[in-house]
Coordinates of C-alpha atoms in Angstrom, one line a residue:
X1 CA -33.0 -260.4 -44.6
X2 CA -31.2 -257.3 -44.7
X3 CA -29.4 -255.0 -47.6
X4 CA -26.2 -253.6 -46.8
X5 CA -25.2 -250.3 -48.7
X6 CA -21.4 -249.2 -50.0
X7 CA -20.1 -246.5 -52.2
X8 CA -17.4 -246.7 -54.5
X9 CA -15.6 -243.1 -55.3
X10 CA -13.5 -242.7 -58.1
X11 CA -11.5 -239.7 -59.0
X12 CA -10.4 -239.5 -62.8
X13 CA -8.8 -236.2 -64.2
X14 CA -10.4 -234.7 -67.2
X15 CA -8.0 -236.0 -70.3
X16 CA -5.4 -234.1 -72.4
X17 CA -2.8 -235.6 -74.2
X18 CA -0.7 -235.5 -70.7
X19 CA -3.1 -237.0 -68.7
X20 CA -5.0 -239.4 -70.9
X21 CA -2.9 -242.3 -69.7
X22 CA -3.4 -241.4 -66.1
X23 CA -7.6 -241.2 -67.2
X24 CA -7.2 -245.0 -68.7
X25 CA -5.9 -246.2 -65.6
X26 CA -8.0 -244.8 -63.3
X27 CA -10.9 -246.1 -65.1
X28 CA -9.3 -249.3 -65.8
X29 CA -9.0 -249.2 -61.6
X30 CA -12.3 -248.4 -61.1
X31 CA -13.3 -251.1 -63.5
X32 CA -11.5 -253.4 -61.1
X33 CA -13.0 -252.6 -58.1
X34 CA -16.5 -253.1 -59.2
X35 CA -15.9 -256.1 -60.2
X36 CA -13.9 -257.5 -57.1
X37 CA -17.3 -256.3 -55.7
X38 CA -19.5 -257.7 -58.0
X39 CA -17.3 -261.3 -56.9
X40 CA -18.4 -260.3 -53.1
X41 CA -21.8 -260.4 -54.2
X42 CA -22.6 -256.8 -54.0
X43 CA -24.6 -255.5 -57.1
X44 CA -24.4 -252.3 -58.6
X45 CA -27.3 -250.3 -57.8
X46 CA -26.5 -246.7 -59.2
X47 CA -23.5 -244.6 -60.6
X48 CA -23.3 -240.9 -60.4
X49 CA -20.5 -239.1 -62.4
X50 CA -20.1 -235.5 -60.9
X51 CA -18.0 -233.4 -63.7
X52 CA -15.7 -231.0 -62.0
X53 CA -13.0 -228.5 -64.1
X54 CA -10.5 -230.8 -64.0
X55 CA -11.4 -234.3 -63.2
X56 CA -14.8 -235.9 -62.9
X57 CA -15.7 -238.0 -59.5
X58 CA -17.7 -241.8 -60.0
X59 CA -19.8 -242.5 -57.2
X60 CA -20.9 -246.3 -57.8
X61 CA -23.6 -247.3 -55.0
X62 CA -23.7 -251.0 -54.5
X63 CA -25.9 -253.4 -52.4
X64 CA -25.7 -257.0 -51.4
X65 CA -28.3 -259.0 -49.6
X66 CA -27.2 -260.1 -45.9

């Protein structure tokens, strides 16, 4: 049996009172995607947030069984 590996990136900007709706729905999108994955049968393996000055970057690493 073999493992297949994919990454998930995910830019959301740091939140202020302009950009906090923009944040929510980036999240809420991210949020989505992982779990259209999850339905794929890929599992989440690891997430790695990398905070920049404005806007932090999700890396989600996900595997699934072949």
């Amino acid at each position: 049996m073999t493992q297949q590996i994919t990454t998930v990136t995910t830019i959301v900007p740091t939140a202020t009172e302009e950009t906090l709706n923009r944040e929510l729905r980036k999240l809420g999108e991210r949020d989505s995607d992982l779990a259209q994955y999850a339905g794929l049968g890929w599992v989440l393996a690891h997430t790695h947030a990398i905070a920049g000055a404005d806007h932090t970057t999700f890396v989600d690493t996900l595997t699934r069984q072949q």
